[in-house]
Structures are given as structure tokens and as C-alpha cells.
Coordinates of C-alpha atoms (C1' of nucleotides) in Angstrom, one line a residue:
Chain A
M1 CA 149.6 26.6 82.0
D2 CA 147.2 25.1 84.4
A3 CA 144.5 22.7 83.6
E4 CA 141.4 24.8 83.4
P5 CA 138.1 23.1 84.3
K6 CA 135.6 24.7 81.9
N7 CA 132.1 25.3 83.2
T8 CA 130.3 25.6 79.9
G9 CA 126.7 24.9 80.9
G10 CA 126.4 25.8 84.6
K11 CA 123.5 27.3 86.3
A12 CA 125.3 29.8 88.6
E13 CA 127.3 32.9 87.5
P14 CA 129.1 32.0 84.3
W15 CA 132.2 33.8 85.4
G16 CA 133.3 31.5 88.3
D17 CA 136.4 30.3 86.6
I18 CA 138.2 33.6 85.9
T19 CA 141.6 33.4 87.5
P20 CA 142.5 36.4 89.7
D21 CA 139.7 37.1 92.1
A22 CA 139.7 40.8 91.5
A23 CA 139.4 40.3 87.7
R24 CA 136.4 38.1 88.2
R25 CA 134.7 40.7 90.4
L26 CA 135.4 43.3 87.7
V27 CA 133.9 41.2 84.9
S28 CA 130.9 40.4 87.0
A29 CA 130.4 44.1 87.9
A30 CA 130.8 45.0 84.2
V31 CA 128.3 42.5 83.1
H32 CA 125.7 43.8 85.5
A33 CA 126.4 47.5 84.7
F34 CA 126.5 46.9 80.9
A35 CA 123.2 44.9 81.1
E36 CA 121.5 47.6 83.1
R37 CA 122.6 50.8 81.4
G38 CA 124.5 49.7 78.3
Y39 CA 128.2 49.9 77.5
H40 CA 128.4 53.5 76.7
A41 CA 126.4 54.7 79.6
T42 CA 128.5 52.7 82.0
T43 CA 131.5 54.5 83.5
T44 CA 134.7 52.8 84.6
R45 CA 134.2 54.3 88.0
D46 CA 130.9 52.6 88.2
I47 CA 132.4 49.2 87.3
A48 CA 135.2 49.6 89.8
S49 CA 133.0 50.7 92.6
R50 CA 130.6 47.7 92.0
A51 CA 133.7 45.5 92.3
G52 CA 134.7 47.2 95.5
M53 CA 137.8 49.0 94.3
S54 CA 139.1 52.4 93.3
P55 CA 138.7 53.5 89.7
A56 CA 142.4 53.0 88.9
A57 CA 142.4 49.3 90.0
L58 CA 140.5 48.4 86.9
Y59 CA 143.5 49.1 84.7
I60 CA 145.7 46.7 86.6
H61 CA 143.6 43.8 85.2
Y62 CA 142.3 45.2 81.9
K63 CA 143.9 47.6 79.5
T64 CA 140.7 49.4 78.5
K65 CA 137.0 49.4 79.2
E66 CA 136.5 47.9 75.8
E67 CA 138.7 44.9 76.7
L68 CA 136.3 44.1 79.4
L69 CA 133.4 44.1 77.0
Y70 CA 135.5 42.0 74.6
Q71 CA 136.2 39.4 77.3
I72 CA 132.5 39.2 78.1
S73 CA 131.3 39.1 74.5
K74 CA 133.9 36.5 73.4
V75 CA 133.4 34.1 76.2
G76 CA 129.6 34.5 76.0
H77 CA 129.4 33.9 72.3
E78 CA 131.6 30.8 72.6
R79 CA 129.5 29.3 75.3
A80 CA 126.3 30.0 73.4
L81 CA 127.9 28.3 70.3
A82 CA 129.0 25.3 72.3
I83 CA 125.4 24.7 73.5
L84 CA 124.1 24.6 69.9
E85 CA 127.0 22.5 68.6
R86 CA 126.4 20.0 71.3
A87 CA 122.8 19.7 70.3
R88 CA 123.7 19.5 66.6
D89 CA 126.2 16.7 67.2
S90 CA 124.1 14.7 69.5
A91 CA 122.3 11.5 68.6
G92 CA 118.6 11.5 67.8
S93 CA 116.2 12.5 65.1
P94 CA 116.4 16.0 63.6
A95 CA 113.3 17.0 65.6
E96 CA 114.8 15.8 68.8
R97 CA 118.1 17.6 68.1
L98 CA 116.3 20.8 67.1
A99 CA 114.1 20.8 70.2
D100 CA 117.2 20.1 72.3
A101 CA 119.0 23.0 70.6
V102 CA 116.2 25.5 71.1
R103 CA 115.4 24.3 74.6
S104 CA 119.0 24.6 75.9
F105 CA 119.8 27.8 74.0
V106 CA 116.6 29.5 75.4
R107 CA 117.3 28.2 78.9
W108 CA 120.8 29.7 78.7
H109 CA 119.5 33.0 77.6
A110 CA 116.9 33.0 80.4
E111 CA 119.1 31.8 83.2
H112 CA 122.0 34.1 82.3
H113 CA 119.8 36.9 80.9
T114 CA 122.1 39.5 82.3
T115 CA 125.1 38.1 80.5
A116 CA 123.1 37.3 77.5
R117 CA 121.8 40.8 77.2
V118 CA 125.4 42.1 77.0
V119 CA 126.4 39.4 74.6
Q120 CA 123.5 39.9 72.2
Y121 CA 123.0 43.6 72.3
E122 CA 126.3 45.3 73.1
L123 CA 128.5 43.8 70.5
G124 CA 128.2 47.0 68.4
A125 CA 130.4 48.8 70.9
L126 CA 133.4 46.4 70.3
A127 CA 136.5 47.6 68.5
E128 CA 136.5 46.6 64.8
E129 CA 138.9 43.7 65.1
H130 CA 137.1 42.3 68.1
H131 CA 133.7 42.8 66.5
A132 CA 134.8 40.8 63.4
E133 CA 135.9 38.0 65.7
V134 CA 132.6 37.9 67.4
I135 CA 130.7 38.1 64.1
A136 CA 132.5 34.9 63.0
V137 CA 131.2 33.1 66.1
R138 CA 127.7 34.3 65.3
K139 CA 127.9 32.9 61.8
A140 CA 128.8 29.6 63.3
T141 CA 125.8 29.7 65.6
D142 CA 123.6 30.3 62.6
G143 CA 125.2 27.5 60.7
A144 CA 124.7 25.1 63.6
V145 CA 120.9 25.7 63.7
R146 CA 120.7 25.7 59.9
S147 CA 122.4 22.3 59.6
I148 CA 119.9 20.7 62.0
I149 CA 117.0 22.1 59.9
E150 CA 118.6 21.0 56.7
D151 CA 119.0 17.5 58.1
G152 CA 115.3 17.4 58.9
V153 CA 114.4 18.6 55.4
K154 CA 116.6 16.0 53.8
A155 CA 115.1 13.3 56.0
G156 CA 111.7 14.5 54.9
V157 CA 110.5 15.1 58.4
F158 CA 110.5 18.9 58.3
D159 CA 108.5 21.0 55.9
V160 CA 110.5 24.2 55.4
P161 CA 110.2 26.2 52.2
D162 CA 112.8 28.8 53.3
V163 CA 115.6 27.2 55.4
R164 CA 117.7 30.3 55.7
G165 CA 114.8 32.5 56.8
T166 CA 113.4 30.0 59.1
T167 CA 116.8 29.6 60.8
V168 CA 117.0 33.3 61.4
A169 CA 113.5 33.3 62.8
A170 CA 114.3 30.4 65.2
L171 CA 117.4 32.2 66.4
S172 CA 115.5 35.4 66.7
L173 CA 113.0 33.8 69.1
C174 CA 115.8 32.5 71.3
I175 CA 118.0 35.6 71.3
D176 CA 115.1 37.9 72.1
V177 CA 114.6 36.0 75.3
A178 CA 117.6 37.9 76.7
R179 CA 115.8 41.2 76.0
W180 CA 112.5 40.5 77.9
F181 CA 113.2 37.7 80.4
N182 CA 113.0 38.7 84.0
A183 CA 113.9 36.4 86.8
D184 CA 111.0 37.7 88.9
G185 CA 108.6 37.2 86.1
R186 CA 105.9 34.6 85.5
S187 CA 107.8 31.8 83.9
T188 CA 111.0 29.9 84.6
P189 CA 113.8 29.3 82.2
D190 CA 112.7 25.7 81.9
E191 CA 109.2 26.6 81.0
V192 CA 110.2 29.1 78.4
G193 CA 112.7 26.6 76.9
D194 CA 110.0 23.9 76.7
L195 CA 107.4 26.3 75.2
Y196 CA 109.9 27.6 72.6
A197 CA 111.1 24.2 71.6
G198 CA 107.5 23.3 70.8
L199 CA 106.9 26.5 68.9
V200 CA 110.0 26.0 66.7
L201 CA 109.0 22.4 66.0
R202 CA 105.7 23.7 64.7
M203 CA 107.5 26.3 62.7
V204 CA 109.5 23.7 60.8
G205 CA 106.4 21.6 60.3
A206 CA 107.4 18.8 62.5
D207 CA 104.8 17.5 64.9
G208 CA 104.6 19.8 67.9
G209 CA 100.9 20.2 68.5
Q210 CA 98.5 17.3 67.9
P211 CA 99.0 14.2 70.2
Chain B
M1 CA 95.0 73.6 66.3
D2 CA 95.5 72.6 62.7
A3 CA 94.1 69.5 61.1
E4 CA 97.1 67.2 61.0
P5 CA 97.2 64.7 58.1
K6 CA 98.8 61.7 59.8
N7 CA 100.9 59.4 57.7
T8 CA 100.6 56.2 59.7
G9 CA 101.7 53.5 57.4
G10 CA 103.8 55.1 54.6
K11 CA 106.7 53.5 52.9
A12 CA 109.1 56.5 52.8
E13 CA 110.9 58.2 55.7
P14 CA 108.4 58.1 58.5
W15 CA 109.2 61.7 59.6
G16 CA 107.9 63.6 56.6
D17 CA 105.2 65.4 58.5
I18 CA 107.3 67.1 61.2
T19 CA 106.5 70.7 60.9
P20 CA 109.6 73.0 60.9
D21 CA 112.0 71.8 58.2
A22 CA 115.0 72.1 60.5
A23 CA 113.3 70.0 63.2
R24 CA 112.5 67.3 60.7
R25 CA 116.2 67.2 59.6
L26 CA 117.2 66.9 63.2
V27 CA 114.9 64.0 64.0
S28 CA 116.0 62.2 60.8
A29 CA 119.7 62.8 61.7
A30 CA 119.1 61.6 65.3
V31 CA 117.4 58.4 64.1
H32 CA 120.2 57.5 61.9
A33 CA 122.9 58.3 64.5
F34 CA 121.0 56.5 67.3
A35 CA 120.5 53.5 65.1
E36 CA 124.1 53.3 64.1
R37 CA 125.9 53.9 67.3
G38 CA 123.3 53.9 70.0
Y39 CA 121.9 56.9 72.0
H40 CA 124.7 57.2 74.5
A41 CA 127.4 57.0 71.9
T42 CA 125.8 59.7 69.8
T43 CA 126.8 63.3 70.5
T44 CA 124.7 66.3 70.0
R45 CA 127.4 67.6 67.7
D46 CA 127.1 64.6 65.5
I47 CA 123.3 65.0 65.2
A48 CA 123.6 68.7 64.4
S49 CA 126.3 68.2 61.8
R50 CA 124.3 65.4 60.1
A51 CA 121.4 67.8 59.9
G52 CA 123.7 70.5 58.5
M53 CA 123.7 72.9 61.4
S54 CA 125.9 74.1 64.2
P55 CA 125.8 72.2 67.5
A56 CA 123.8 75.0 69.2
A57 CA 121.0 74.9 66.6
L58 CA 119.7 71.7 68.0
Y59 CA 118.6 73.4 71.2
I60 CA 116.3 75.8 69.4
H61 CA 114.0 73.0 68.4
Y62 CA 114.6 70.5 71.2
K63 CA 115.3 71.2 74.9
T64 CA 117.6 68.2 75.4
K65 CA 119.0 65.2 73.5
E66 CA 116.7 63.0 75.4
E67 CA 113.7 64.9 74.1
L68 CA 114.7 64.0 70.6
L69 CA 114.8 60.3 71.6
Y70 CA 111.5 60.7 73.3
Q71 CA 109.9 62.1 70.1
I72 CA 111.3 59.3 68.0
S73 CA 110.3 56.6 70.6
K74 CA 106.8 57.9 71.2
V75 CA 105.8 58.4 67.6
G76 CA 107.4 55.1 66.6
H77 CA 105.6 53.2 69.3
E78 CA 102.3 54.8 68.4
R79 CA 102.7 53.9 64.7
A80 CA 103.7 50.3 65.5
L81 CA 100.6 50.0 67.8
A82 CA 98.3 51.5 65.1
I83 CA 99.4 48.8 62.7
L84 CA 98.5 46.0 65.1
E85 CA 95.2 47.6 66.1
R86 CA 94.2 48.0 62.6
A87 CA 94.8 44.3 62.0
R88 CA 93.0 43.4 65.2
D89 CA 89.9 45.4 64.4
S90 CA 89.7 44.4 60.7
A91 CA 87.1 41.9 59.4
G92 CA 88.2 38.3 58.8
S93 CA 88.9 35.1 60.6
P94 CA 91.4 35.1 63.5
A95 CA 93.9 33.4 61.2
E96 CA 93.5 36.1 58.6
R97 CA 93.8 38.9 61.2
L98 CA 96.8 37.3 62.9
A99 CA 98.6 36.9 59.5
D100 CA 97.8 40.4 58.6
A101 CA 99.1 41.7 61.9
V102 CA 102.4 39.8 61.7
R103 CA 102.8 40.6 58.0
S104 CA 102.3 44.3 58.3
F105 CA 104.2 44.6 61.6
V106 CA 107.2 42.8 60.2
R107 CA 107.1 44.8 57.1
W108 CA 107.1 48.0 59.1
H109 CA 110.1 46.8 61.1
A110 CA 112.0 45.9 57.9
E111 CA 111.1 48.9 55.8
H112 CA 111.9 51.3 58.7
H113 CA 114.5 49.2 60.3
T114 CA 116.6 52.3 61.2
T115 CA 113.7 53.9 63.0
A116 CA 112.5 50.6 64.4
R117 CA 116.0 49.8 65.8
V118 CA 115.9 53.0 67.9
V119 CA 112.3 52.4 68.9
Q120 CA 112.8 48.9 70.0
Y121 CA 116.3 49.0 71.5
E122 CA 117.0 52.5 72.8
L123 CA 114.0 53.0 75.1
G124 CA 116.1 52.2 78.1
A125 CA 117.8 55.6 77.7
L126 CA 114.6 57.5 78.1
A127 CA 113.9 59.6 81.3
E128 CA 111.8 57.7 83.8
E129 CA 108.5 59.5 83.0
H130 CA 108.9 59.2 79.3
H131 CA 109.9 55.6 79.7
A132 CA 106.8 54.8 81.6
E133 CA 104.7 56.4 78.9
V134 CA 106.3 54.2 76.2
I135 CA 106.0 51.1 78.3
A136 CA 102.3 51.7 78.4
V137 CA 102.1 51.7 74.6
R138 CA 104.1 48.5 74.6
K139 CA 101.6 46.8 76.9
A140 CA 98.9 47.8 74.4
T141 CA 100.8 46.2 71.6
D142 CA 101.1 43.0 73.5
G143 CA 97.4 43.2 74.3
A144 CA 96.5 43.7 70.6
V145 CA 98.3 40.5 69.5
R146 CA 97.0 38.6 72.5
S147 CA 93.4 39.4 71.8
I148 CA 93.7 38.1 68.2
I149 CA 95.2 34.8 69.5
E150 CA 92.5 34.6 72.2
D151 CA 89.8 35.0 69.6
G152 CA 91.3 32.2 67.6
V153 CA 91.4 29.9 70.6
K154 CA 87.8 30.7 71.6
A155 CA 86.7 30.0 68.0
G156 CA 88.5 26.7 68.2
V157 CA 90.7 27.4 65.2
F158 CA 94.0 27.9 67.1
D159 CA 95.7 25.3 69.3
V160 CA 97.6 27.4 71.9
P161 CA 98.3 26.0 75.3
D162 CA 100.1 29.1 76.6
V163 CA 98.5 32.2 75.1
R164 CA 100.7 34.7 77.0
G165 CA 103.9 33.0 76.2
T166 CA 103.0 32.5 72.5
T167 CA 102.1 36.2 72.2
V168 CA 105.5 37.1 73.5
A169 CA 107.1 34.7 71.1
A170 CA 105.2 36.1 68.1
L171 CA 106.1 39.7 69.1
S172 CA 109.7 38.6 69.6
L173 CA 109.9 37.3 66.1
C174 CA 108.6 40.6 64.7
I175 CA 110.6 43.0 66.9
D176 CA 113.9 41.1 66.3
V177 CA 113.6 41.9 62.6
A178 CA 114.7 45.5 63.4
R179 CA 118.0 44.1 64.8
W180 CA 119.1 42.0 61.9
F181 CA 117.3 43.3 58.8
N182 CA 119.5 44.9 56.3
A183 CA 118.2 46.7 53.2
D184 CA 121.0 45.4 51.1
G185 CA 120.4 41.8 52.2
R186 CA 118.9 38.8 50.6
S187 CA 115.2 39.3 51.3
T188 CA 112.7 42.2 50.9
P189 CA 110.4 43.4 53.6
D190 CA 107.5 41.8 51.8
E191 CA 109.2 38.4 51.7
V192 CA 110.1 38.5 55.4
G193 CA 106.5 39.6 56.2
D194 CA 105.0 36.7 54.3
L195 CA 107.4 34.2 55.7
Y196 CA 106.9 35.3 59.3
A197 CA 103.1 35.4 58.9
G198 CA 103.2 31.8 57.9
L199 CA 105.5 30.8 60.7
V200 CA 103.3 32.5 63.3
L201 CA 100.2 30.7 61.9
R202 CA 102.0 27.4 62.4
M203 CA 103.0 28.5 65.9
V204 CA 99.4 28.9 66.9
G205 CA 98.4 25.6 65.3
A206 CA 96.4 27.2 62.5
D207 CA 96.9 25.8 59.0
G208 CA 100.1 27.3 57.6
G209 CA 101.8 24.3 56.1
Q210 CA 99.9 21.5 54.5
P211 CA 97.8 22.4 51.4
Chain C
dA1 C1' 166.2 41.8 107.8
dC2 C1' 165.3 43.2 103.4
dG3 C1' 164.6 44.1 98.5
dG4 C1' 161.6 43.5 94.8
dA5 C1' 157.2 42.5 92.8
dG6 C1' 152.6 43.0 92.3
dA7 C1' 148.0 44.8 93.9
dG8 C1' 145.8 48.8 95.1
dT9 C1' 145.0 54.0 96.0
dG10 C1' 144.3 59.3 95.7
dA11 C1' 144.9 62.8 92.8
dG12 C1' 144.6 64.6 88.6
dC13 C1' 145.2 65.3 83.3
dA14 C1' 143.5 66.0 78.6
dA15 C1' 139.7 65.5 75.9
dG16 C1' 135.1 65.5 75.0
dC17 C1' 130.4 65.9 76.7
dG18 C1' 125.6 68.4 77.0
dC19 C1' 124.2 72.7 77.0
dT20 C1' 124.2 78.2 77.3
dT21 C1' 125.2 82.7 76.0
dA22 C1' 125.9 86.9 73.3
dG23 C1' 125.3 88.5 69.2
dC24 C1' 124.4 88.4 63.9
dC25 C1' 121.4 88.1 60.0
dG26 C1' 117.4 88.1 57.1
dC27 C1' 112.5 88.9 57.0
dC28 C1' 108.1 90.7 58.2
dT29 C1' 105.3 94.6 60.1
dC30 C1' 104.1 99.2 60.6
Chain D
dG1 C1' 113.4 102.4 57.4
dA2 C1' 113.0 101.5 62.3
dG3 C1' 111.9 97.9 65.2
dG4 C1' 111.3 93.4 66.6
dC5 C1' 111.6 88.6 66.2
dG6 C1' 112.9 83.8 65.1
dG7 C1' 116.6 80.9 63.2
dC8 C1' 121.2 80.3 63.5
dT9 C1' 126.4 80.6 64.8
dA10 C1' 131.0 81.1 67.4
dA11 C1' 132.7 80.7 71.5
dG12 C1' 132.9 78.7 75.6
dC13 C1' 131.4 77.1 80.5
dG14 C1' 131.2 73.5 83.9
dC15 C1' 131.4 68.9 84.3
dT16 C1' 132.4 64.0 83.4
dT17 C1' 134.9 60.7 81.0
dG18 C1' 138.7 57.1 80.1
dC19 C1' 142.9 56.7 81.6
dT20 C1' 147.7 57.7 84.0
dC21 C1' 151.0 58.6 87.6
dA22 C1' 153.5 58.7 91.8
dC23 C1' 153.2 56.4 95.6
dT24 C1' 152.0 52.9 99.6
dC25 C1' 151.1 48.5 101.4
dT26 C1' 151.5 43.5 101.8
dC27 C1' 153.6 39.5 100.8
dC28 C1' 157.5 36.4 99.7
dG29 C1' 162.2 34.4 98.6
dT30 C1' 166.7 34.7 100.2

DNA sequence: ACGGAGAGTGAGCAAGCGCTTAGCCGCCTC
DNA sequence: GAGGCGGCTAAGCGCTTGCTCACTCTCCGT
């Protein structure tokens, strides 16, 4: 039972705090392989060799290939949720909190687009029990964004006829960043985050355009 | 060289016009299997048995499993592009054309969410040459939306600081529908299409909110 | 010095994969 | 009605997959 210093928002590899060094290398290798080819197209031999070990070494640290995906998916979803909950619970107007949520959520998806791609698009490969666990976290992410929008509507500063649909749309925008974002591309995570925060403010009818 | 009556916008199964009956059943079976489990997790035995044939029968109509995905991906991308090009080339103000584009594009992704899921999320499994071909169609889709937005900016009716980024965002919104839409869910394709058309109009700073 | 534990390896197993082959069957043509 | 041909199947080939096993090495407490 050590004290574990959690690194929930960092900019570097999000797997720096995994305890045995070999296990960390395995997770990192799996993230990259899953993101490139998808879970089912990735072989355990590929993961092991990216981590610099023999195929059998994987099974010292993880019982199955699926357990690796579960670890990635669970931790990733929890970090993503933490980002949104921090924005929801912060001080400030609904518009400020919504902009903060979108900006930081998008930035996370862009900065960690490799991890985020696995988190957002490979959860269908999880075992049923693990899948259900992850779905529960996703419901909470939806709830976090929706409650910010509801606050704005109640305060009369947002104009949103369909709160549920607009929440889904805002989350869509953010999540899809993991699909297309490329670190060598035209724009930085910060730029995309700022742009998308403005777009979502416009979507909810808060001022985001005219100065 | 027959005249082929193309069904580019239909509401039913989008594979009604594939010529040998067995081939059509195979494509339809493959679409459902790929959408449910993903390309790599789907076996040729599964596709064949869904189509009511023995595993070997698949290879009478398609050379490989990948060729099935290619057929689905190519036709699907071309239909999606056709929808956007029709909206781009139609008469009407930029706002009307953009709303039309988003509304019909979203409706297609919702109505055919099974096909759309394969089209949008399984293209990474294509062989390199086929992949390149499909990427070219995707660039054209992006171009179609961008040109509508550019028209609106030039006409002074849209307020869009970052045309390229806003185009990506609008397309993200539409494409992501294929990921979450569920036919048994709360909203119909028409409702989502209308909602999203309004949201995108707000994103580009055209009137979409205040009456 | 030494025994035990844990990390790691090379070889390999059973199962399942994409795909092929040999041959059957119904139908059209002459 | 003989011949051929396309659609289809049963059987199975060669290979890869996830995972296991018997074993070695290195480290550490006594």
C-alpha cells in the first residue's frame, strides 16, 4: 500500500505511474499497437516485441490480452471523466465552465490521441463485465457535460431546445478528435481546444462569436 | 454494359441493387457482422453462415474477405459524397445549402448506421491501394463541406475565423452519429438531422437560434 | 554458501483462421 | 440425352493465434 502520486492531467505519456517497469512498457506497447491496428489485429507477439520481451513474458504481468485492453480502457475513461468533473465543479459561469470542459477535454484527446483512440474506439472488444464497467463511466461523462448545460439553461444564459441531444453533439465533437488528430498536422492541441470551446459555446447559444 | 439504375439516397437497405442475389446477401451479412464486431473479429465462416451458405461459397463471389470490405467501403463513401455534393450544388443561400448538407448527411448516417459504422470506422483494415482510393473520396467530402462554408464567408453571412477547422468539426458531428446512433433509441434520424443542422448553423455564426 | 522467489525465455500446443480443392447438382443448349 | 457450366458443399491444408510449460538466470535474506 504505497502512496500513489496520480498524474491525472499530465502532458507526457499517461502511463508513467504504472508500477513494475516491464508492465508499463507492455501497456505502452499495447496502446500504440491497438491504436495503429486495432485490438483484434494486434497480436500478443507484437505487443511483447514492442516492449522488448519474448511473447511469454506478457503473461507474467497480465493474465490475458483483454486484461491489457481493460487496464487501458478503464484508466483512460477515468482520466477523461476526471477532466470533465473538474470543469463541472469549478467556480465560474456556466459558459466559462462549459468552455473549460470542452477545451481541456479536447486537449486531452489531442495530446493523448493514441491512448484516446483506444479508449474511445476499442471498448467493443472488452469482455462483457469490463464493458459494462466502462459504459458506466461513459454515462457519467455524459452526465457531467449535461449538468453544465442544464445550469446554463436554468440561469437563462444558454438557449438550448434539446439538452440531451446537444450534450451528445458536444461530446461527439470532442471524442472525434481522437479519430482524426495527428501530431504532425496543422494545428496544436491548444488551438483545437480553443476553437472547439468557441464552437460549443455557439452551439448552446451563449456568446462565442460577436465581440 | 447495362444501364444501372443507381439508388443513391434510398431509405431501405442500401445494397438492394447488387446483382447476383447471393452476392447481395453476402454483402449485407458482412455489413452487419463488421458493424457488430469489427472487421478483424469477423470470420469468413460467420459472414457465410449469416448469408445462409457454406464457408466456401463466399469465395465464388469475392476473392478475399478484404474485397468485401472494399466493396462496402467504396460504395458507402461514394454515396455519402453524393449526398454532400448534391447539397453543395443545389440552389439556395449558403445557410440553406449547409443546413441541407448536414441534415441529409446526418440522416444517412442515422438511417444506415450499420453501414455507416463500417464505412467510417473500418477503413483502416483496407489494403493499402484500396485505402488510398477511399481516402481520396474522403478528401472530396471535406472539400464539399468546406466550399459551402467558404461561400457563406465570402457572402458575408457566415462568421467563421477558421474555415478548415470548422469544416472538420461539422463533419465530426455528422460522422460520429454512426458511432452512437441506435434505431431503438430516443430520437429518429429526422430529428437528429434537424437538430444537427441547427447546431452547425450556429457554429458558423449564421442565424440558427434567435427568431 | 545456498535455497527460494520472481522475472524472463524457447519451444510448442490446441484451436481457429483465411482460403483451396475435388466433386456434386441442377439447368441450359444443342 | 449428352455435354458443359456456374453455384454450391464437405473436407481439409497451411498457417497464425492466444496462451502454457519446463526451464534458466539473477537477485536476496539468512
